[in-house]
XYZ file of C-alpha atoms in Angstrom:
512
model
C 107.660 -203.206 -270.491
C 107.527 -202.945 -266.748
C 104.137 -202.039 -264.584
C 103.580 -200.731 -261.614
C 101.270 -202.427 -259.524
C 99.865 -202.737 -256.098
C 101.284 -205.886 -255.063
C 99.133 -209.289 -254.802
C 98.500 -210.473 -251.234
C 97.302 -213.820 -249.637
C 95.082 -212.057 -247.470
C 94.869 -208.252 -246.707
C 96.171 -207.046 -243.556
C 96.655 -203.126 -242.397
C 102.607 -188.502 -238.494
C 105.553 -190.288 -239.901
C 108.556 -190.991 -237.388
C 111.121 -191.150 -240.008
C 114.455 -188.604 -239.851
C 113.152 -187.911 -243.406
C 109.442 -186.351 -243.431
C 109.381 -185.706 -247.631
C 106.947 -182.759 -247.950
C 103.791 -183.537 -249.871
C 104.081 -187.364 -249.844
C 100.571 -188.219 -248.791
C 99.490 -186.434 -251.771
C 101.787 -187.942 -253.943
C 101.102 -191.695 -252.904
C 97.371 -190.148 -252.749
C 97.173 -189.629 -256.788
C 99.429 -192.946 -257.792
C 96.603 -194.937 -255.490
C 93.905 -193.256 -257.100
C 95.174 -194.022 -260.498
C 95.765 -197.910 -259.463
C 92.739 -198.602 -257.699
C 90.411 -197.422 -260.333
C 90.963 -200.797 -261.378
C 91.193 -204.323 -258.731
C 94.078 -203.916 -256.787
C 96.144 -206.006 -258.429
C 95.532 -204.501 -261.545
C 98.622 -202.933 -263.544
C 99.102 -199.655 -265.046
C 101.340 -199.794 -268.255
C 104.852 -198.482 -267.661
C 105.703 -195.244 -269.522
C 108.978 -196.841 -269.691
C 112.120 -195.057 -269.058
C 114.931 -193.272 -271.079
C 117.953 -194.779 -272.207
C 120.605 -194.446 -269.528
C 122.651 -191.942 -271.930
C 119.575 -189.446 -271.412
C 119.719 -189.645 -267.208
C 123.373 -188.569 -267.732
C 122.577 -185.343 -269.996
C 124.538 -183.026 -267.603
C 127.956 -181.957 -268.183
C 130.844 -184.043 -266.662
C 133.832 -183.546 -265.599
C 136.968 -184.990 -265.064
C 139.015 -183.430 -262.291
C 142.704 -184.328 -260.812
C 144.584 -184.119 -257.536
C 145.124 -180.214 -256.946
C 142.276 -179.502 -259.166
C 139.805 -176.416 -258.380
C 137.372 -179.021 -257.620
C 139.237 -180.662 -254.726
C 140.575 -177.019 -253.590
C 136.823 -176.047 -253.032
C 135.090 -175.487 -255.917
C 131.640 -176.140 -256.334
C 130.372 -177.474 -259.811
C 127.387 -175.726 -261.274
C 123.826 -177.125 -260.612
C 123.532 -180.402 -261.759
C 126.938 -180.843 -263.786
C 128.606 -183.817 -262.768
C 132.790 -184.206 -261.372
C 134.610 -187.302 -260.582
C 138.395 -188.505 -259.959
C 139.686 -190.180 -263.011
C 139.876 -192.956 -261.370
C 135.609 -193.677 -261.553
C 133.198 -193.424 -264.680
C 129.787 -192.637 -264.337
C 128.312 -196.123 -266.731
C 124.836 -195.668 -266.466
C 122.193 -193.461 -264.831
C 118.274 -194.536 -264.156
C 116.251 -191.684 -263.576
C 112.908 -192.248 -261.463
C 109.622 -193.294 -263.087
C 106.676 -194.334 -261.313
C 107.423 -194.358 -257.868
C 107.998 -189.964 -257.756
C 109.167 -190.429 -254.026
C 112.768 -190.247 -252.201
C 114.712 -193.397 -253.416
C 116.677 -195.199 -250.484
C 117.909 -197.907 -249.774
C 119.068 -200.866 -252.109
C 120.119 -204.758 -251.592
C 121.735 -207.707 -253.679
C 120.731 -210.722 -255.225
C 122.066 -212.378 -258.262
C 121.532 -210.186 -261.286
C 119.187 -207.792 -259.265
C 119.374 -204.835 -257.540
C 116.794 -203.881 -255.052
C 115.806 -200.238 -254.686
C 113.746 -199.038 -252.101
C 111.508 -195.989 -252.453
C 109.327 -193.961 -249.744
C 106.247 -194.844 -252.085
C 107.682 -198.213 -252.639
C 110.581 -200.146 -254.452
C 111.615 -201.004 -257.920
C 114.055 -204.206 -258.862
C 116.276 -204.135 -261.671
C 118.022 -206.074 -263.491
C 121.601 -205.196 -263.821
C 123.020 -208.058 -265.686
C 124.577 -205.362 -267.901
C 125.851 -202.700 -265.225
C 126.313 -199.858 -268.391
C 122.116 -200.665 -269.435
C 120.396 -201.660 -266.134
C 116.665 -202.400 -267.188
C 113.566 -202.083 -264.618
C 111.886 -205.567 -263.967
C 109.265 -204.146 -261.584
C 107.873 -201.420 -259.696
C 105.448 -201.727 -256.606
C 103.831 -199.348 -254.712
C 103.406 -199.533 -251.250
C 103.748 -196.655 -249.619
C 105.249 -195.977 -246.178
C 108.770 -194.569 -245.504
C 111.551 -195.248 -245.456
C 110.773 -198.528 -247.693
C 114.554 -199.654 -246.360
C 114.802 -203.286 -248.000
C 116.993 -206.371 -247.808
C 116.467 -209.801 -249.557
C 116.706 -213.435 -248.704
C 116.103 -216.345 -251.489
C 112.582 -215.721 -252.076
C 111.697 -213.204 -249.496
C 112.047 -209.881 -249.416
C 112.019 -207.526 -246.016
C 110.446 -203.789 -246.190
C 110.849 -201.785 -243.624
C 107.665 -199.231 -242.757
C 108.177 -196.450 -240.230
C 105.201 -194.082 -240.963
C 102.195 -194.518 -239.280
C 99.109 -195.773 -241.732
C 95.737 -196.730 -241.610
C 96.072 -200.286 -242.214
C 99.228 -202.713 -243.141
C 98.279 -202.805 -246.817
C 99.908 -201.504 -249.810
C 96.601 -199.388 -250.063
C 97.321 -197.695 -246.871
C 96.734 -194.367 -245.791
C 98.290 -192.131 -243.452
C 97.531 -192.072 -240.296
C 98.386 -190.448 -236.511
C 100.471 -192.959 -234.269
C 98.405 -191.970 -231.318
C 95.516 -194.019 -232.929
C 95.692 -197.524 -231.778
C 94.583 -198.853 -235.022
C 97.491 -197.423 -236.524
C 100.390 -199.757 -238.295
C 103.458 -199.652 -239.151
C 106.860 -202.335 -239.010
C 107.867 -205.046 -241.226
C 106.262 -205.634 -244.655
C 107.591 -209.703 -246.418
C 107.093 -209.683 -249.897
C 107.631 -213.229 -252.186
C 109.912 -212.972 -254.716
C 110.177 -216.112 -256.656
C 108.544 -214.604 -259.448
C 111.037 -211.760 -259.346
C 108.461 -209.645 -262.587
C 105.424 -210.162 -259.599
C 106.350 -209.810 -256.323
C 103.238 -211.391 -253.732
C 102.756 -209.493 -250.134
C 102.429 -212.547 -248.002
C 103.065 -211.267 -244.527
C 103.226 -208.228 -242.303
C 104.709 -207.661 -238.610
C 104.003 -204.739 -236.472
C 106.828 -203.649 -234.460
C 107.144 -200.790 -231.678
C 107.282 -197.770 -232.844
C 107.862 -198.958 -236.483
C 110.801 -199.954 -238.684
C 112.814 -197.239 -239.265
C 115.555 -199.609 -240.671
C 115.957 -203.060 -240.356
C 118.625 -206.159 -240.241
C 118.418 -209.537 -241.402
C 120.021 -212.413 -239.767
C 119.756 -215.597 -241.811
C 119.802 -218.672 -239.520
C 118.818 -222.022 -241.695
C 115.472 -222.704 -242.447
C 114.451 -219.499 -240.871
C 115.510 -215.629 -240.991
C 116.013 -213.280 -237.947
C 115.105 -209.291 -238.320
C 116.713 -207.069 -235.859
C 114.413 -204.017 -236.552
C 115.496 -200.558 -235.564
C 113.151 -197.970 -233.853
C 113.089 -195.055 -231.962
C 111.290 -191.853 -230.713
C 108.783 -192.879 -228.269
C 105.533 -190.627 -227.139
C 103.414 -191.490 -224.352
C 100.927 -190.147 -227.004
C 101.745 -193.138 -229.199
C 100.121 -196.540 -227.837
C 102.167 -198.935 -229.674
C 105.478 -196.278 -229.158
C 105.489 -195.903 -225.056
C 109.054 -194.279 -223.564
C 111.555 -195.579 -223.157
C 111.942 -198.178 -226.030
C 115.370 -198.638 -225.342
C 115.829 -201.589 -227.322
C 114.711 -203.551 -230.793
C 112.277 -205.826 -231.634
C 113.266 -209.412 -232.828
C 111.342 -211.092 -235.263
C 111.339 -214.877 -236.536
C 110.716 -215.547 -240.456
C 110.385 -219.099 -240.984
C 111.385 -219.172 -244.868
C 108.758 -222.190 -245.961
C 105.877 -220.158 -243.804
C 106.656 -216.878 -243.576
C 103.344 -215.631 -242.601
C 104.011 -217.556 -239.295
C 106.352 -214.566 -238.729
C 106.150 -212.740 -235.227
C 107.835 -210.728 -232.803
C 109.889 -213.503 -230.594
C 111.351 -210.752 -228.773
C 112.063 -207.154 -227.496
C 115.756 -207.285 -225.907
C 116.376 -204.135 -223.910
C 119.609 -202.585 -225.105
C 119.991 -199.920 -222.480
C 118.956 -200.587 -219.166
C 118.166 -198.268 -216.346
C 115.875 -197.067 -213.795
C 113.400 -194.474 -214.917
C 111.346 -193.477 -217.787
C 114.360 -192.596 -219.984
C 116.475 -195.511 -220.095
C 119.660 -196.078 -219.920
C 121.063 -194.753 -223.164
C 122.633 -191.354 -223.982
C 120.618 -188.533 -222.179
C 120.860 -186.332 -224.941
C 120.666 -182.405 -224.575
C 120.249 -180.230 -222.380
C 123.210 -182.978 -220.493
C 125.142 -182.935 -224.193
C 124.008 -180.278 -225.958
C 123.476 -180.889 -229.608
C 123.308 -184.487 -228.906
C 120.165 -186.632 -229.616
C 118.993 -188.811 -227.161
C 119.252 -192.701 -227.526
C 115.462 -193.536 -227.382
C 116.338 -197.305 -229.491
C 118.789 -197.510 -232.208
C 118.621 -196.366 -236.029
C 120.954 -199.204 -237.530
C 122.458 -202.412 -236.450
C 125.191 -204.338 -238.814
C 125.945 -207.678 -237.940
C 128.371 -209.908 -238.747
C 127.571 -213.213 -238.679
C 130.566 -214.741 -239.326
C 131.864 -213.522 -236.134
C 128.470 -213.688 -234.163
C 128.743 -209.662 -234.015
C 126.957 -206.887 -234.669
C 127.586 -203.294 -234.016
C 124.667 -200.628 -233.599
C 124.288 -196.847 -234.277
C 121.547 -195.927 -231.586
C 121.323 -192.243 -231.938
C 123.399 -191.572 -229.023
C 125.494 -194.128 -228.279
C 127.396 -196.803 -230.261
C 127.210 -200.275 -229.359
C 128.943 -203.861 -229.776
C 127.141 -206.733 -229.031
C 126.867 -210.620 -229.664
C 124.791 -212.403 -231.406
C 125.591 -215.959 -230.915
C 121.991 -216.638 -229.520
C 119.993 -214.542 -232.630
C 117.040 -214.152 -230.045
C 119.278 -212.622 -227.105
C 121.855 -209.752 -228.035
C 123.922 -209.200 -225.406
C 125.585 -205.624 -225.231
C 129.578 -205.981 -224.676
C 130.552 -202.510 -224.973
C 128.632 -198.789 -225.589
C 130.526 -195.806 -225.930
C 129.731 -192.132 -226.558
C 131.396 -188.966 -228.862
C 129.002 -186.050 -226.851
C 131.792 -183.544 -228.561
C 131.095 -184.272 -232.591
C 128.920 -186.929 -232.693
C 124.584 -185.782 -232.988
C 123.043 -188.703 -234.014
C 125.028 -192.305 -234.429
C 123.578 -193.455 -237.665
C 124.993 -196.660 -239.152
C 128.065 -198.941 -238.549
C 130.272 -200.273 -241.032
C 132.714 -203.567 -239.479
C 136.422 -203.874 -241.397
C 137.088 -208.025 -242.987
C 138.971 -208.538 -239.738
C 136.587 -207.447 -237.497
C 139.014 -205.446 -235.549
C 137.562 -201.688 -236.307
C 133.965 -200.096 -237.068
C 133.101 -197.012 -238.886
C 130.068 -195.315 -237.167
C 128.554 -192.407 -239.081
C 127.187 -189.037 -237.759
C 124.026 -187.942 -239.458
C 123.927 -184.751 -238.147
C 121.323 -182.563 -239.377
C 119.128 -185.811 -239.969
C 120.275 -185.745 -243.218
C 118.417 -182.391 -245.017
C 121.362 -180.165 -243.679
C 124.179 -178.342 -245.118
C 126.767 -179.777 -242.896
C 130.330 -180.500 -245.662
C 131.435 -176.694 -245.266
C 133.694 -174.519 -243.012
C 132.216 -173.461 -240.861
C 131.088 -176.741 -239.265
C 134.447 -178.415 -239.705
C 135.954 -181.609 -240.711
C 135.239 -183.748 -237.266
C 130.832 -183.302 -237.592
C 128.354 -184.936 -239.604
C 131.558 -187.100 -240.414
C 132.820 -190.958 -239.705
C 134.265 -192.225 -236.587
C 136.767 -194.846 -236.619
C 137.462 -197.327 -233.581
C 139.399 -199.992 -233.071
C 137.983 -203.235 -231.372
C 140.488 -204.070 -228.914
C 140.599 -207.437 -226.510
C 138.870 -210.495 -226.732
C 135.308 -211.799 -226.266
C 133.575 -209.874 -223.452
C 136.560 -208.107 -222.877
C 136.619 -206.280 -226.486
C 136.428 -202.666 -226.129
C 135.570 -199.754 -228.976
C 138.628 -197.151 -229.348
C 138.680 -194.502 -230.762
C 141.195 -193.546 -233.587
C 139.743 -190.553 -235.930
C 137.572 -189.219 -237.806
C 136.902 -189.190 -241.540
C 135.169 -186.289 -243.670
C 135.107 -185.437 -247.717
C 137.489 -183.111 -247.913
C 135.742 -180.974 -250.593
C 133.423 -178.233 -249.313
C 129.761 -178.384 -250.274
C 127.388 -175.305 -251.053
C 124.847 -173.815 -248.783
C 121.892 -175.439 -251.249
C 123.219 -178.978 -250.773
C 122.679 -181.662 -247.880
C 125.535 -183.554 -246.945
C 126.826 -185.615 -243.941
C 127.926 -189.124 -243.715
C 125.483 -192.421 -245.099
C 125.455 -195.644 -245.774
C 128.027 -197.304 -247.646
C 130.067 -200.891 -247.613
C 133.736 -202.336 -248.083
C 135.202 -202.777 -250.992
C 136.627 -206.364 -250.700
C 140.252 -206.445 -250.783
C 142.524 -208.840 -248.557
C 145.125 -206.670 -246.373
C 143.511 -203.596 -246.876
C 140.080 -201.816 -245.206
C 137.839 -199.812 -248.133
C 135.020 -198.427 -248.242
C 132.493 -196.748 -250.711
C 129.814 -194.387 -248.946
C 127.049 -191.915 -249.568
C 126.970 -188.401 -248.999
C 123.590 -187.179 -250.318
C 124.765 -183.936 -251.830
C 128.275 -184.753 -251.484
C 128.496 -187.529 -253.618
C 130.422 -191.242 -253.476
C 133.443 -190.953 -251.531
C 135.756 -194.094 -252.101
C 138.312 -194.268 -248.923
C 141.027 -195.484 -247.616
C 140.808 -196.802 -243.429
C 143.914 -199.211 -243.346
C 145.414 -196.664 -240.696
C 142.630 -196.104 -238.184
C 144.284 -192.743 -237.627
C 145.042 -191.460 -241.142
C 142.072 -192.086 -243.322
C 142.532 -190.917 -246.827
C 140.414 -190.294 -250.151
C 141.087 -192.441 -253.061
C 137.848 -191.487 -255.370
C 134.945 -190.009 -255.759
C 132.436 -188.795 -257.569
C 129.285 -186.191 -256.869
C 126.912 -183.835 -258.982
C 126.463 -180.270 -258.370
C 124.060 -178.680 -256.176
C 119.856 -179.910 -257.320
C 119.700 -175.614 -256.858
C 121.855 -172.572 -256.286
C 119.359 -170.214 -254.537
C 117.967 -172.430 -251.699
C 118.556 -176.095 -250.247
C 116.899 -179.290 -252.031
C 117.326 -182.348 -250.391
C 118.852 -184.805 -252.971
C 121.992 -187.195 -253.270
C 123.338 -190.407 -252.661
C 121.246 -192.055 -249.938
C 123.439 -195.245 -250.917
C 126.324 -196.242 -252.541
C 127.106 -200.087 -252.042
C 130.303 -202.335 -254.038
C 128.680 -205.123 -255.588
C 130.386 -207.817 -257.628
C 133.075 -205.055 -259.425
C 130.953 -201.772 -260.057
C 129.313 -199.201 -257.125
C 125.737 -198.663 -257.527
C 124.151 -195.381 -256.308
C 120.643 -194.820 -254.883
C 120.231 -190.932 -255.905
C 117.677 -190.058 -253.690
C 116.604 -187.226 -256.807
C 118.130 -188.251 -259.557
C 117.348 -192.164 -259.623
C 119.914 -195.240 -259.858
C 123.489 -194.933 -260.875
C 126.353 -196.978 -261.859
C 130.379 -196.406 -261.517
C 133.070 -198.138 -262.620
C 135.621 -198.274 -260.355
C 139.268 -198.364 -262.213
C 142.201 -198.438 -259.612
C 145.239 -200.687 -259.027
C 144.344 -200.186 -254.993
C 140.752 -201.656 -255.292
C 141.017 -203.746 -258.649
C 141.494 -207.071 -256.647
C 137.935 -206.379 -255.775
C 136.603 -207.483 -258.790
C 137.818 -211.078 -258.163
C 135.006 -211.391 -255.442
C 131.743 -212.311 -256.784
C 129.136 -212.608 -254.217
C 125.284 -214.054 -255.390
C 123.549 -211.028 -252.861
C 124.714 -208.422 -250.892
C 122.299 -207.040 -247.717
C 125.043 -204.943 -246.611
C 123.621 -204.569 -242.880
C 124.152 -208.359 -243.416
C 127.991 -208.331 -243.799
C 129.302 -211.062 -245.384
C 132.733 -212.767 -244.637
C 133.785 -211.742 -248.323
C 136.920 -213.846 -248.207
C 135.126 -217.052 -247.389
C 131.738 -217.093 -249.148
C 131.091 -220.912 -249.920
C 131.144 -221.344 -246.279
């Protein structure tokens, strides 16, 4: 029996800028923290429990083939599952306590991390085909985007609320009081999670990165949308805020620095303009993802307008190497993806900030998809290229959101896969090896949440971790796939002991 819970703290410490706004989520955060905090705060509420994972996959599946009505357009009928024979659906955990849009997950050991705009839930997936909750906390405060360390764990908060508690309210940026940025959690105890430590960051934490460096860990957190309204979110922000986590004292944590990504005279930056210049395109006012690679000393960032490649070799000093722009397809540069080679990175368009219909005719294969370039030269030389662009190639309906997410590789020497989210569309598994002639090797997707008007829903993630996928249905809860194909089966000799995929790992060389 699980329990949700507000989580215990060492000491108590304090409209929403997210690309998500969920309709009605004060209220619903309102009426969980009303039934909690009837009691102490750290007081438990029993778990209802959950249903077995054969109940959360109730709707009819389907099986469909190369050349089959799915793949020539067809949509399936609300709520009935279709995948590629390749992929079975294992297991299926709907939500429970936490009622809000799940997000985000991360790695570690037996557990999976699931982030939740009211919170996040662990679970134990020991058993991939019976994953069992361990815990459920609320803490409110979108978009809850989460990565782990040994016993720390980072949330990301990028709504503005009264205070930097789990008890928070919301709360109008323009109030100086206001918090929001980087929430540490202690999980050594992984049933009881402790808040130890909180960070305020400009303009929030939309999403964040974690750079492990020895006794301490780096967060590169991601931000954006200034207002001269906002006190703690002045124009231009065109960079991210640095943070240092010593791991033995991590409420020493702080802000050690603010490195400007996009210089330039005046008060909009440097970065992409945005409309009325490029029409359509959003203007780079910080960055909404960074991946690094630390292997390499790399890291690659999706700032809204612009694309970026930058070292990391001093943690505490990024310095830009190349930024390039797509003011023809690309909207809003949303996350970055690096190949085991380090010689090409997938950027993803989130066009329509993610709530839109975009995987239909009439806006075309080359939007709301993934851009693939080529890192060419050496050191401060190495240049992004351009090579093509990558899209589901099944239509979606009017009623369902899709556009490229977040996804990872699939680790397999001499080839470059990848797994990825597309909300409404589904888990794609594909095929980059040619930079110019990306290809679809799997997938799997539910019909539309409705058929009469559009629900956002879908896969916010979909990450490979240690042989299956695992899904993050933003409606429908926490998913499992087996993956069964002779092209990615050397995958499941890799064993990793956590995966923060914003964090990518040198999966051919993990004892180093």
């Amino acid at each position: 029996m699980t329990s949700l819970r507000t989580p215990r703290t060492t000491s108590d410490t304090r409209d929403v800028r997210a690309r998500f706004r969920r309709p009605g989520a004060a209220s619903v955060a309102a009426g969980l923290l009303a039934a909690l905090l009837a009691a102490s705060p750290a007081a438990a509420i029993p778990d209802p429990g959950y249903p077995p994972s054969t109940q959360g996959v109730a709707a009819p599946q389907r099986t469909v083939g190369e050349g089959s009505a799915a793949q020539a357009g067809e949509v399936p009928g609300v709520d009935e599952i279709v995948h590629t024979p390749n992929i079975e659906h294992l297991a299926n955990v709907p939500k429970d306590a936490l009622k809000g849009f799940n997000t985000d997950l991360a790695f570690q050991g037996e557990y999976a991390f699931a982030g939740n705009y009211d919170g996040f839930r662990i679970f134990d997936i020991g058993n991939p085909k019976d994953p069992k909750t361990v815990a459920q906390v609320l803490c409110p405060g979108s978009q809850n985007d989460v990565s782990v360390s040994g016993d720390l764990l980072f949330l990301s908060t990028d709504s503005s609320r009264s205070d930097d508690s789990c008890t928070s309210t919301t709360q109008p940026a323009s109030v100086k009081e206001s918090w929001e940025g980087i929430k540490i959690f202690d999980i050594s105890d992984i049933a009881n999670p402790r808040y130890v430590a909180a960070v305020e960051t400009a303009c929030g934490s939309h999403t964040h990165t974690i750079l492990p460096k020895g006794k301490d860990v780096y967060v590169y957190v991601s931000s954006y949308s200034p207002n001269v309204a906002f006190p703690d979110c002045q124009p231009p922000h065109d960079g991210i805020s640095v943070i240092k986590v010593p791991r033995k004292a991590p409420e020493r944590a702080a802000v050690v620095n603010f490195p400007v990504l996009f210089p330039g005279e005046g008060p909009d930056g440097g970065g992409n303009p945005g409309a009325p210049t490029h029409p359509g395109v959003s203007k780079t006012t910080g960055c909404h993802d960074i991946t690094v690679l630390p292997g390499e000393d790399l890291a690659a960032g999706a700032c809204m307008g612009d694309g970026i490649l930058f070292d990391i070799k001093d943690p505490e000093h990024p310095r830009v190497i190349d930024q390039v722009q797509d003011n023809v397809n690309f909207s809003f540069w949303h996350s970055a993806t690096f190949n085991q080679k380090a010689n090409k990175v997938v950027f993803t368009d989130e066009l329509g900030g993610g709530g839109g219909a975009t995987c239909n005719a009439a806006v075309g294969p080359n939007r709301g998809a993934d851009g693939i370039y080529d890192i060419v030269g050496k050191g401060d030389r190495r240049k992004l290229v351009f090579r093509s662009y990558y899209k589901i190639p099944r239509h979606q309906a009017d009623t369902e959101n899709c556009v490229a997410h977040n996804g990872s590789l699939i680790p397999v020497k001499g080839k470059d896969l990848m797994v990825q989210a597309w909300y409404q569309g589904g888990v794609s598994v594909w095929d980059f090896t040619d930079s110019t002639a990306p290809k679809e090797i799997a997938y799997f997707e539910r019909g539309p949440l409705s058929a009469t008007g559009l629900s956002v829903g879908g896969s916010w993630s979909a990450y490979y971790y240690n042989g299956h996928i695992y899904s993050n249905d933003i409606a429908k809860g926490f998913d499992v796939l087996k993956l069964s194909d002779r092209r990615t089966d050397p995958a499941k000799r890799i064993r990793m002991d956590r995966l923060n995929v914003q964090s990518q790992p040198d999966y051919f060389d993990l004892d180093d």
